[in-house]
Tab-separated table of C-alpha atoms in Angstrom:
chain	number	residue	atom	x	y	z
A	1	UNK	CA	-63.494	-24.546	-122.005
A	2	UNK	CA	-59.770	-26.209	-122.626
A	3	UNK	CA	-57.730	-25.963	-119.394
A	4	UNK	CA	-54.085	-25.181	-120.165
A	5	UNK	CA	-51.924	-28.357	-120.405
A	6	UNK	CA	-48.793	-28.586	-117.796
A	7	UNK	CA	-46.013	-27.757	-120.595
A	8	UNK	CA	-47.871	-24.395	-121.181
A	9	UNK	CA	-47.743	-23.468	-117.343
A	10	UNK	CA	-44.211	-24.291	-116.901
A	11	UNK	CA	-43.164	-22.435	-120.274
A	12	UNK	CA	-45.174	-19.353	-118.643
A	13	UNK	CA	-43.701	-19.865	-114.863
A	14	UNK	CA	-39.816	-20.520	-116.934
A	15	UNK	CA	-40.870	-17.200	-118.756
A	16	UNK	CA	-41.613	-14.959	-115.638
A	17	UNK	CA	-38.552	-16.697	-113.646
A	18	UNK	CA	-36.252	-15.599	-116.092
A	19	UNK	CA	-37.801	-12.137	-116.089
A	20	UNK	CA	-37.323	-11.776	-112.483
A	21	UNK	CA	-33.858	-13.133	-112.217
A	22	UNK	CA	-32.982	-10.713	-115.062
A	23	UNK	CA	-34.607	-7.717	-113.223
A	24	UNK	CA	-32.852	-8.998	-109.769
A	25	UNK	CA	-29.251	-8.674	-111.603
A	26	UNK	CA	-29.888	-5.613	-112.967
A	27	UNK	CA	-30.739	-4.282	-109.634
A	28	UNK	CA	-27.547	-5.731	-108.036
A	29	UNK	CA	-25.661	-4.294	-110.834
A	30	UNK	CA	-27.310	-0.748	-109.887
A	31	UNK	CA	-26.612	-1.232	-106.301
A	32	UNK	CA	-23.069	-2.071	-107.171
A	33	UNK	CA	-22.455	0.727	-109.351
A	34	UNK	CA	-23.292	3.394	-106.997
A	35	UNK	CA	-21.626	1.663	-104.362
A	36	UNK	CA	-18.647	2.010	-106.263
A	37	UNK	CA	-18.686	5.637	-107.364
A	38	UNK	CA	-19.742	6.559	-103.474
A	39	UNK	CA	-16.138	5.141	-102.810
A	40	UNK	CA	-14.434	6.649	-105.639
A	41	UNK	CA	-15.614	10.047	-104.648
A	42	UNK	CA	-14.357	9.321	-101.133
A	43	UNK	CA	-11.000	9.288	-102.553
A	44	UNK	CA	-8.519	12.458	-101.692
A	45	UNK	CA	-5.293	13.598	-103.171
A	46	UNK	CA	-3.699	15.542	-100.226
A	47	UNK	CA	-1.692	13.932	-97.522
A	48	UNK	CA	0.193	15.212	-94.587
A	49	UNK	CA	3.536	15.726	-92.936
A	50	UNK	CA	4.095	15.195	-89.295
A	51	UNK	CA	7.117	14.754	-87.162
A	52	UNK	CA	9.195	16.197	-84.286
A	53	UNK	CA	12.229	18.657	-83.960
A	54	UNK	CA	14.490	17.307	-81.108
A	55	UNK	CA	18.431	18.687	-80.680
A	56	UNK	CA	21.722	16.323	-80.539
A	57	UNK	CA	20.796	15.119	-77.013
A	58	UNK	CA	17.366	14.257	-77.964
A	59	UNK	CA	15.111	16.644	-76.378
A	60	UNK	CA	12.163	18.239	-77.792
A	61	UNK	CA	12.452	21.654	-79.406
A	62	UNK	CA	9.541	23.852	-79.061
A	63	UNK	CA	8.227	26.420	-80.765
A	64	UNK	CA	10.906	25.831	-83.473
A	65	UNK	CA	9.922	26.981	-86.947
A	66	UNK	CA	9.463	24.143	-89.300
A	67	UNK	CA	8.880	24.938	-93.285
A	68	UNK	CA	7.897	22.669	-95.967
A	69	UNK	CA	8.928	23.596	-99.308
A	70	UNK	CA	7.040	22.100	-102.654
A	71	UNK	CA	10.064	21.361	-104.693
A	72	UNK	CA	7.792	21.519	-107.797
A	73	UNK	CA	6.179	25.093	-107.327
A	74	UNK	CA	8.276	26.558	-104.671
A	75	UNK	CA	5.459	27.139	-102.569
A	76	UNK	CA	6.246	27.283	-99.034
A	77	UNK	CA	3.933	26.470	-95.983
A	78	UNK	CA	5.243	27.261	-92.272
A	79	UNK	CA	4.143	25.763	-88.955
A	80	UNK	CA	5.474	26.496	-85.484
A	81	UNK	CA	6.546	23.333	-83.261
A	82	UNK	CA	4.348	22.307	-79.830
A	83	UNK	CA	5.912	22.662	-76.210
A	84	UNK	CA	6.555	18.803	-77.125
A	85	UNK	CA	8.332	19.652	-80.334
A	86	UNK	CA	5.819	18.060	-82.804
A	87	UNK	CA	4.762	19.717	-85.817
A	88	UNK	CA	2.015	18.665	-88.708
A	89	UNK	CA	1.182	20.210	-91.965
A	90	UNK	CA	-2.727	18.965	-93.075
A	91	UNK	CA	-4.058	19.010	-96.098
A	92	UNK	CA	-1.174	19.288	-98.010
A	93	UNK	CA	-1.199	18.366	-101.462
A	94	UNK	CA	0.669	15.614	-103.009
A	95	UNK	CA	4.041	15.974	-103.639
A	96	UNK	CA	7.878	15.905	-102.773
A	97	UNK	CA	8.705	18.670	-100.193
A	98	UNK	CA	12.069	19.895	-98.558
A	99	UNK	CA	11.476	20.498	-94.997
A	100	UNK	CA	13.524	22.690	-93.199
A	101	UNK	CA	13.488	23.867	-89.195
A	102	UNK	CA	15.016	26.820	-87.569
A	103	UNK	CA	15.205	27.041	-83.609
A	104	UNK	CA	16.831	29.695	-81.627
């Protein structure tokens, strides 16, 4: 029985190594695509409007009515300030808003 030559063994090892490298590259590419798709799905198209209502002397205005009107649709969102005069509109659609305050 004739033994395989060194060149033949090197050629087999080279082919196996190239296949292994190609498989590793495909695996890395698949993992990268998976990670990017997870990151892309985490994006949101919502925002928030936060602020504080004060009088001319700089004192906070509690229980003031705050209205945010979306300019493109005319939809009103309303809230009331806290005891410290703070208000927050959370999870708002992106857009331009006009914020008005009414206090008595």
